[in-house]
PDB file of C-alpha atoms in Angstrom:
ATOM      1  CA  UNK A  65     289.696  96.242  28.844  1.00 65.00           C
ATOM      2  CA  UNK A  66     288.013  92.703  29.349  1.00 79.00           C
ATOM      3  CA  UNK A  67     286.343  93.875  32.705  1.00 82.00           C
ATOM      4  CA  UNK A  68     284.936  96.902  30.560  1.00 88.00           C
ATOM      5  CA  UNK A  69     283.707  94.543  28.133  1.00 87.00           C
ATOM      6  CA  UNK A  70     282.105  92.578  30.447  1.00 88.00           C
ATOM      7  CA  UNK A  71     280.390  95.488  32.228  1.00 92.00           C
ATOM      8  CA  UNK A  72     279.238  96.777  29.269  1.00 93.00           C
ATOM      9  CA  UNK A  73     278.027  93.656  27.650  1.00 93.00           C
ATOM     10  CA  UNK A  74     276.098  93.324  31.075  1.00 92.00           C
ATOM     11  CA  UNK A  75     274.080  96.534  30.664  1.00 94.00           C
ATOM     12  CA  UNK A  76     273.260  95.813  27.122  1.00 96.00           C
ATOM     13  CA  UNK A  77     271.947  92.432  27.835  1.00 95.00           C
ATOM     14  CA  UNK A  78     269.442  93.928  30.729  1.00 95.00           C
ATOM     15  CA  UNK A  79     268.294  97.222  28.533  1.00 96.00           C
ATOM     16  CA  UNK A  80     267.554  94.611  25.566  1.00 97.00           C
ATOM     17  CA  UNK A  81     266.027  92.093  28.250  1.00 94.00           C
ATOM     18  CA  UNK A  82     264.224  95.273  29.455  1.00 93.00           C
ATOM     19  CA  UNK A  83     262.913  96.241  25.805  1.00 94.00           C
ATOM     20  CA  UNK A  84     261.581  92.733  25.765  1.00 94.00           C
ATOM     21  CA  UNK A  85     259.684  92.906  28.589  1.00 90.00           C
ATOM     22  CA  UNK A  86     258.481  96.548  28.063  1.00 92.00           C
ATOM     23  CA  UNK A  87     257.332  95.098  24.573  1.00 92.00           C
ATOM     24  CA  UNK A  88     255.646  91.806  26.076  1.00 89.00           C
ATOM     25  CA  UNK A  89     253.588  94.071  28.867  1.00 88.00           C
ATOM     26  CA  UNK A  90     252.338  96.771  26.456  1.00 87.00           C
ATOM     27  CA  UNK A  91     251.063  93.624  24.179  1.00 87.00           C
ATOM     28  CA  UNK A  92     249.378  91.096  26.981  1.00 84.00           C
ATOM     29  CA  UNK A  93     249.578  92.934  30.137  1.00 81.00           C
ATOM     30  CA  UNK A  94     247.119  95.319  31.489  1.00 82.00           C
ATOM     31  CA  UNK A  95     250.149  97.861  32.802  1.00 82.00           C
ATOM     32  CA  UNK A  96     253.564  98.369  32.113  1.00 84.00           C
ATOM     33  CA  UNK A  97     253.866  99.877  35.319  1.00 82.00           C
ATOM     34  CA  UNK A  98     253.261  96.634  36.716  1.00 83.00           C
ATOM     35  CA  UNK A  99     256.521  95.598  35.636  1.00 84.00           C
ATOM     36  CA  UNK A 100     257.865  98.194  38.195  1.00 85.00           C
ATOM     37  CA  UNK A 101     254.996  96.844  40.977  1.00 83.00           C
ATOM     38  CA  UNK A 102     256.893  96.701  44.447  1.00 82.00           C
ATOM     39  CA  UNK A 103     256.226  93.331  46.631  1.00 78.00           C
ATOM     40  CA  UNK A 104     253.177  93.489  48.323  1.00 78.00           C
ATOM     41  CA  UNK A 105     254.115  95.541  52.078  1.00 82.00           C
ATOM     42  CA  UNK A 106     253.788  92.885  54.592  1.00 85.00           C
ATOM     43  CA  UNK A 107     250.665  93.552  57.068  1.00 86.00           C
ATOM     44  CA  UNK A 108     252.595  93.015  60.209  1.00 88.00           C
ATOM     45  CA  UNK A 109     255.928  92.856  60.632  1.00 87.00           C
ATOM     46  CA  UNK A 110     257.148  89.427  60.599  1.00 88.00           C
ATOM     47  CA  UNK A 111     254.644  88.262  57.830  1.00 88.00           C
ATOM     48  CA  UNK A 112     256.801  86.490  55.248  1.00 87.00           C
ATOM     49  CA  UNK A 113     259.765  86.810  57.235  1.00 91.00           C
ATOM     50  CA  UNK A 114     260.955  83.330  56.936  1.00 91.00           C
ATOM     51  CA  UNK A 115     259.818  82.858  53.350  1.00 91.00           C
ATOM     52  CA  UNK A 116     262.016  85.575  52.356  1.00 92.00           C
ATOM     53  CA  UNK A 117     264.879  83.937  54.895  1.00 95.00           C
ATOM     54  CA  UNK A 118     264.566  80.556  52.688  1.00 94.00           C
ATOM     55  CA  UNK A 119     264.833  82.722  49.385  1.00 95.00           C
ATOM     56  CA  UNK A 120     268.302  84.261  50.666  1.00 96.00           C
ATOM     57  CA  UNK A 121     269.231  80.823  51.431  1.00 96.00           C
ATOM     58  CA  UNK A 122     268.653  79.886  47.984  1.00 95.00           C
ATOM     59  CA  UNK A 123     270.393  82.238  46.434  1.00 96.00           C
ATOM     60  CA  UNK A 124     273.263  81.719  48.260  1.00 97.00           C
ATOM     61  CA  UNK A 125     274.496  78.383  46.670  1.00 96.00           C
ATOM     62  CA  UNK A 126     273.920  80.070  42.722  1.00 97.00           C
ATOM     63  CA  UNK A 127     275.741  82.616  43.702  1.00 97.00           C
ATOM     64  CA  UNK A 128     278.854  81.116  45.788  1.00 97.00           C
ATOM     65  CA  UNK A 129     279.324  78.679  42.685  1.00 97.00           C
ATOM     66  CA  UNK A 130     279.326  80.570  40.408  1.00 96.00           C
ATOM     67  CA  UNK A 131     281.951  82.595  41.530  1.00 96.00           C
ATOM     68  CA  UNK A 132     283.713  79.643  42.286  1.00 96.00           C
ATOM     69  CA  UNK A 133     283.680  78.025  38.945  1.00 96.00           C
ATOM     70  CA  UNK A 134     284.945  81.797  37.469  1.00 93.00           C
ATOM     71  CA  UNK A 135     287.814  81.208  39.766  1.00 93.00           C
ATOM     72  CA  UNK A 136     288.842  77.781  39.586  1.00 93.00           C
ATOM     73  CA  UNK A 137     288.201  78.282  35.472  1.00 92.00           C
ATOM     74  CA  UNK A 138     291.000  80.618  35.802  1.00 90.00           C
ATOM     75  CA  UNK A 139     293.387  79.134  38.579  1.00 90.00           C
ATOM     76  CA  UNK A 140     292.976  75.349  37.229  1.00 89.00           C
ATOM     77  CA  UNK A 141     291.039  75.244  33.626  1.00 88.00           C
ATOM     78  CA  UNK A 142     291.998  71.414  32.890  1.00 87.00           C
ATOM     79  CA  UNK A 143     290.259  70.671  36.511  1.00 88.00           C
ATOM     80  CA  UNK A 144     287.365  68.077  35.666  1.00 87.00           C
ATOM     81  CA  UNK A 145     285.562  69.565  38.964  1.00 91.00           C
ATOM     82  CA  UNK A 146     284.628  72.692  37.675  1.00 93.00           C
ATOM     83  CA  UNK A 147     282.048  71.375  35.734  1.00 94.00           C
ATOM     84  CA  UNK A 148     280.317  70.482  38.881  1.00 95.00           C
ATOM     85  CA  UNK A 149     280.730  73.147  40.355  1.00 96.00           C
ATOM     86  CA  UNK A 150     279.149  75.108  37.165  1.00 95.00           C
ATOM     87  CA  UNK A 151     276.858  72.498  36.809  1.00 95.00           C
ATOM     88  CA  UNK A 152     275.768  73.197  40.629  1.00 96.00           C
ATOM     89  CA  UNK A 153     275.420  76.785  39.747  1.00 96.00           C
ATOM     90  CA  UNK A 154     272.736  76.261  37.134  1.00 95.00           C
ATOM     91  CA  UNK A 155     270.568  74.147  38.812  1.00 95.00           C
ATOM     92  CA  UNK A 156     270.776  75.768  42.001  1.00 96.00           C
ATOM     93  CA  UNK A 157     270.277  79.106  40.105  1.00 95.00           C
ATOM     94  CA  UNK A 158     267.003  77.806  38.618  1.00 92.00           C
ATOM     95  CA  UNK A 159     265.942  76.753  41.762  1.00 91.00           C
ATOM     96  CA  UNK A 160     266.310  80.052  43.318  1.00 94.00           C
ATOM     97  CA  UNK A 161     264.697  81.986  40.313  1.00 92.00           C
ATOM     98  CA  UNK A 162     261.623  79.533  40.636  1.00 88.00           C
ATOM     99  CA  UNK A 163     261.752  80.342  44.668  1.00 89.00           C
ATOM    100  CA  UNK A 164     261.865  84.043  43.870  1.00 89.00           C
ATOM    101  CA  UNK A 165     259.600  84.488  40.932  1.00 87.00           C
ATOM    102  CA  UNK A 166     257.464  81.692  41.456  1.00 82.00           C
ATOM    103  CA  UNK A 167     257.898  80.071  38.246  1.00 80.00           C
ATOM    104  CA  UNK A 168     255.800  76.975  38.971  1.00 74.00           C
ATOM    105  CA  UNK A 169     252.214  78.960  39.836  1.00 75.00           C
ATOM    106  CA  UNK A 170     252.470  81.181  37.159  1.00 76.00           C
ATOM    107  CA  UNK A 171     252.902  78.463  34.936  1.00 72.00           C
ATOM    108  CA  UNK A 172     249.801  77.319  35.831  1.00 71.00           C
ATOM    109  CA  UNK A 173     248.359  79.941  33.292  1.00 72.00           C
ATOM    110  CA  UNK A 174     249.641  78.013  30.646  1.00 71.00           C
ATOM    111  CA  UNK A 175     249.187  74.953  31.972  1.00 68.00           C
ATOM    112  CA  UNK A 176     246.630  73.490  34.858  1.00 63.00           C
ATOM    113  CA  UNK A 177     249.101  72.308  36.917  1.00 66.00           C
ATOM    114  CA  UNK A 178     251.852  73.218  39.311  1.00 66.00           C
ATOM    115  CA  UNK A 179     253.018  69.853  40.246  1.00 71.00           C
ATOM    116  CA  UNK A 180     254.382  69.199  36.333  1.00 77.00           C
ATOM    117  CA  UNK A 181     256.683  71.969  36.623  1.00 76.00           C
ATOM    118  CA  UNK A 182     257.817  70.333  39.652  1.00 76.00           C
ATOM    119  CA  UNK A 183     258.043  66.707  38.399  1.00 81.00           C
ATOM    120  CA  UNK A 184     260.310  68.519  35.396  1.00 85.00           C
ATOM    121  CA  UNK A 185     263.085  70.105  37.593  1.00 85.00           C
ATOM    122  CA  UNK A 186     263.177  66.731  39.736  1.00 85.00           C
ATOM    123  CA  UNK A 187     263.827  64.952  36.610  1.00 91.00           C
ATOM    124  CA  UNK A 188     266.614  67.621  35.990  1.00 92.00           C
ATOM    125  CA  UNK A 189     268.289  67.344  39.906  1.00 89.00           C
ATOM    126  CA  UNK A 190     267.830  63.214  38.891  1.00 91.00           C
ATOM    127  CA  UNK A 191     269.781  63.576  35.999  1.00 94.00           C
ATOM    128  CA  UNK A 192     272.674  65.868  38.066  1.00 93.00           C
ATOM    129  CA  UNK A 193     272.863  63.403  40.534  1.00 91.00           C
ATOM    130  CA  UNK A 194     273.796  61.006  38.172  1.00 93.00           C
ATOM    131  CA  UNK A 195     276.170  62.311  36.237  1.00 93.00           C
ATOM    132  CA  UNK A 196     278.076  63.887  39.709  1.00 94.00           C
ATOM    133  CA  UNK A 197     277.434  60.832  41.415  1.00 92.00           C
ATOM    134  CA  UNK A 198     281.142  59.809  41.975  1.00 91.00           C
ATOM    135  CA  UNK A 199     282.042  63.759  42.784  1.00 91.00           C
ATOM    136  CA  UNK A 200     279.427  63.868  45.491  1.00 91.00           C
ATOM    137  CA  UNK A 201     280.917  60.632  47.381  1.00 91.00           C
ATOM    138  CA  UNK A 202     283.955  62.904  47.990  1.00 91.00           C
ATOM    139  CA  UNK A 203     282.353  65.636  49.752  1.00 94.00           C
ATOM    140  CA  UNK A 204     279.935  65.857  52.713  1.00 94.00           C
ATOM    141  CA  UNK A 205     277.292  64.372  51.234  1.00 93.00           C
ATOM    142  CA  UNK A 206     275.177  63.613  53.912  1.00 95.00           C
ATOM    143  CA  UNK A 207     274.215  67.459  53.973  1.00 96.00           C
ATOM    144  CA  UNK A 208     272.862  67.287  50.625  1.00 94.00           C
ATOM    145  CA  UNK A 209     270.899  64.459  50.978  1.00 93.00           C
ATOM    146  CA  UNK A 210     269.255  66.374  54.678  1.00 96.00           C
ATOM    147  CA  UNK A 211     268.642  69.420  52.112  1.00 95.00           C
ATOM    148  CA  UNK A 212     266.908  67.155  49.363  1.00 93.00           C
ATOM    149  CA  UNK A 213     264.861  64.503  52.113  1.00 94.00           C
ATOM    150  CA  UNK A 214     263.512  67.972  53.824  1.00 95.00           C
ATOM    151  CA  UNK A 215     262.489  69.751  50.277  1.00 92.00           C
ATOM    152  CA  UNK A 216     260.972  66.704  49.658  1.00 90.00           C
ATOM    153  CA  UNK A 217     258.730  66.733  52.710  1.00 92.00           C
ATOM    154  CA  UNK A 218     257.546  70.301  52.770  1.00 90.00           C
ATOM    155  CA  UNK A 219     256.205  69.531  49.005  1.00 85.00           C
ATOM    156  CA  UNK A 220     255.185  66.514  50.154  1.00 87.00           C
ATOM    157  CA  UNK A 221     252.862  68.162  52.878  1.00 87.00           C
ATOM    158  CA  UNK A 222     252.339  71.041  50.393  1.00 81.00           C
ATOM    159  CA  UNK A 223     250.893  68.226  48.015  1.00 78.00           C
ATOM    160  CA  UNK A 224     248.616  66.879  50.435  1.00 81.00           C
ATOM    161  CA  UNK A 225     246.877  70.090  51.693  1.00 75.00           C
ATOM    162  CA  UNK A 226     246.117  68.773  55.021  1.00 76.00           C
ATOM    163  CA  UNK A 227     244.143  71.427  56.276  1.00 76.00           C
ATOM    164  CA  UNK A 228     245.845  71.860  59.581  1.00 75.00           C
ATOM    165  CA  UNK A 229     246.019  75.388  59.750  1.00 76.00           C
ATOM    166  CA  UNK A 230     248.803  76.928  61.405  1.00 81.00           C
ATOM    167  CA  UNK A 231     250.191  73.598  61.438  1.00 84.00           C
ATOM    168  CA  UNK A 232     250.342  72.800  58.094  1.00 82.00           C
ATOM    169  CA  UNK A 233     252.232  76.109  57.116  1.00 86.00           C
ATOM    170  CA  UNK A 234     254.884  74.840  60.378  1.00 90.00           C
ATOM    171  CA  UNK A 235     254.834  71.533  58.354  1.00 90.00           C
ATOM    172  CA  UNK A 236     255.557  72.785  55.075  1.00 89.00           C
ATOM    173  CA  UNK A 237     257.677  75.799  56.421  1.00 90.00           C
ATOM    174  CA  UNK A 238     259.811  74.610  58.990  1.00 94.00           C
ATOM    175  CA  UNK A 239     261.633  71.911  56.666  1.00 95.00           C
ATOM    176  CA  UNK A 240     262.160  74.153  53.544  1.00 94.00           C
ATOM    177  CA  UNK A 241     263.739  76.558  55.295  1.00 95.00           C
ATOM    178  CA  UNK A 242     266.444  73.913  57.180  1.00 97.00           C
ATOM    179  CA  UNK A 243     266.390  72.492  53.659  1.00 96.00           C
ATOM    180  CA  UNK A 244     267.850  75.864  52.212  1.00 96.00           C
ATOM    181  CA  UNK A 245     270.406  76.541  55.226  1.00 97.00           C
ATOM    182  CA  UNK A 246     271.601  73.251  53.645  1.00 97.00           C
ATOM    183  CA  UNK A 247     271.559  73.404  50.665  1.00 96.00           C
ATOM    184  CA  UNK A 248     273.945  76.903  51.339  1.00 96.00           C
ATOM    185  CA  UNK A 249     276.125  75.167  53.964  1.00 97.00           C
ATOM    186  CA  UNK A 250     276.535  72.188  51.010  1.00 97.00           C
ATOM    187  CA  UNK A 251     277.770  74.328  48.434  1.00 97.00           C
ATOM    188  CA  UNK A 252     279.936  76.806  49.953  1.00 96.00           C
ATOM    189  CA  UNK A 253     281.734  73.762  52.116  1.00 96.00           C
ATOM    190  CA  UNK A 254     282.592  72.226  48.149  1.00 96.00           C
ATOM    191  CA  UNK A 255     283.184  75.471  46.740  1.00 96.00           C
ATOM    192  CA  UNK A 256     285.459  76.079  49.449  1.00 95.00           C
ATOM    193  CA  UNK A 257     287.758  73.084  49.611  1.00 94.00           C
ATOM    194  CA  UNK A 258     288.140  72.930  46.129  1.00 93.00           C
ATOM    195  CA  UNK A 259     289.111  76.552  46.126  1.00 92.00           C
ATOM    196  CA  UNK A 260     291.436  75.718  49.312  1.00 92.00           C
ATOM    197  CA  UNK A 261     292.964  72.435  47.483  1.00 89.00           C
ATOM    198  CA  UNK A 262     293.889  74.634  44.384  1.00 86.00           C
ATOM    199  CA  UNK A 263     295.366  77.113  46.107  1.00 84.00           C
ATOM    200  CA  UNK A 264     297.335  74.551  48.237  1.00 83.00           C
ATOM    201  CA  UNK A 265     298.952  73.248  44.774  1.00 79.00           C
ATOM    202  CA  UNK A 266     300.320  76.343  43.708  1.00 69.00           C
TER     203      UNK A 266
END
């Protein structure tokens, strides 16, 4: 009965999110349709390739965490990790959503721009390294910290607009997507061993 729940709770909460949105396009949109609008087809085959490849890797960490925390919740409730691990799971999971729906430019309609949105959620991963600190020194940090230093740069270059061409996009491009292998390997390395440990307890 509670997985029916769930399931069903589920679909209600994406037909009334779906309402919403219906009601919010006929209002300010030009096209409900719109909503519907698949992703612009790519003129050549590998255009966008490797911007999609970073978004996978992105989602990859939300995901694996999330699942995670369900489980250890379950196996180990008392377990003061799990709220790292959930913790991990939301930011990571906003980060991805931004990646995918490009929160920060279209913010720019309500605000000039981009870069505030951007100052915001590193104020937010601040603030979560901080309170995790301690956790983090137990686990393989130093893959993290590659993840962050290379996100940095490719905004960093992103920031500057260099004007390089073909070598700017390398620039920007090349680091964020070794920044989201990372950030993947990171997570489901933690989520891992702290599944392993509790399962070597039992």
């Amino acid at each position: 009965m509670k997985i029916v729940y769930w399931v069903i709770l589920c679909n209600v909460l994406l037909l009334l999110g779906l309402i919403l949105l219906i009601i919010y396009a006929k209002q300010f949109e030009p096209s409900i349709a719109g909503l519907f609008m698949p992703p612009a087809t790519p003129p050549y085959p590998t255009a966008g390739l490797l911007t999609h490849t970073f978004q996978i890797f992105c989602c990859i960490a939300p995901v694996v965490c999330l699942f995670s925390f369900c489980l250890l919740n379950h196996l180990n409730p008392q377990n003061k990790n799990n709220r790292f691990i959930l913790g991990s799971a939301l930011i990571t999971g906003g980060f991805a959503l931004n990646e995918i729906y490009r929160i920060h430019i279209i913010s720019q309609y309500f605000y000039p721009s981009k870069y505030l949105f951007i100052k915001i959620y590193a104020v937010i991963l601040l603030l979560y390294i901080l309170i995790f600190f301690n956790y983090f020194k137990s686990t393989p940090y130093g893959i993290i910290i590659v993840s962050i230093v290379l996100l940095g740069f490719a905004i960093a270059v992103d920031s500057l607009h260099l004007g390089l061409g073909v070598f700017s996009s390398l620039l920007e491009g090349i680091p964020k997507l070794f920044s989201g292998l990372n950030l993947a390997l990171y997570f489901w390395l933690v989520c891992y061993q702290e599944l392993l440990s509790i399962i070597e307890s039992k």
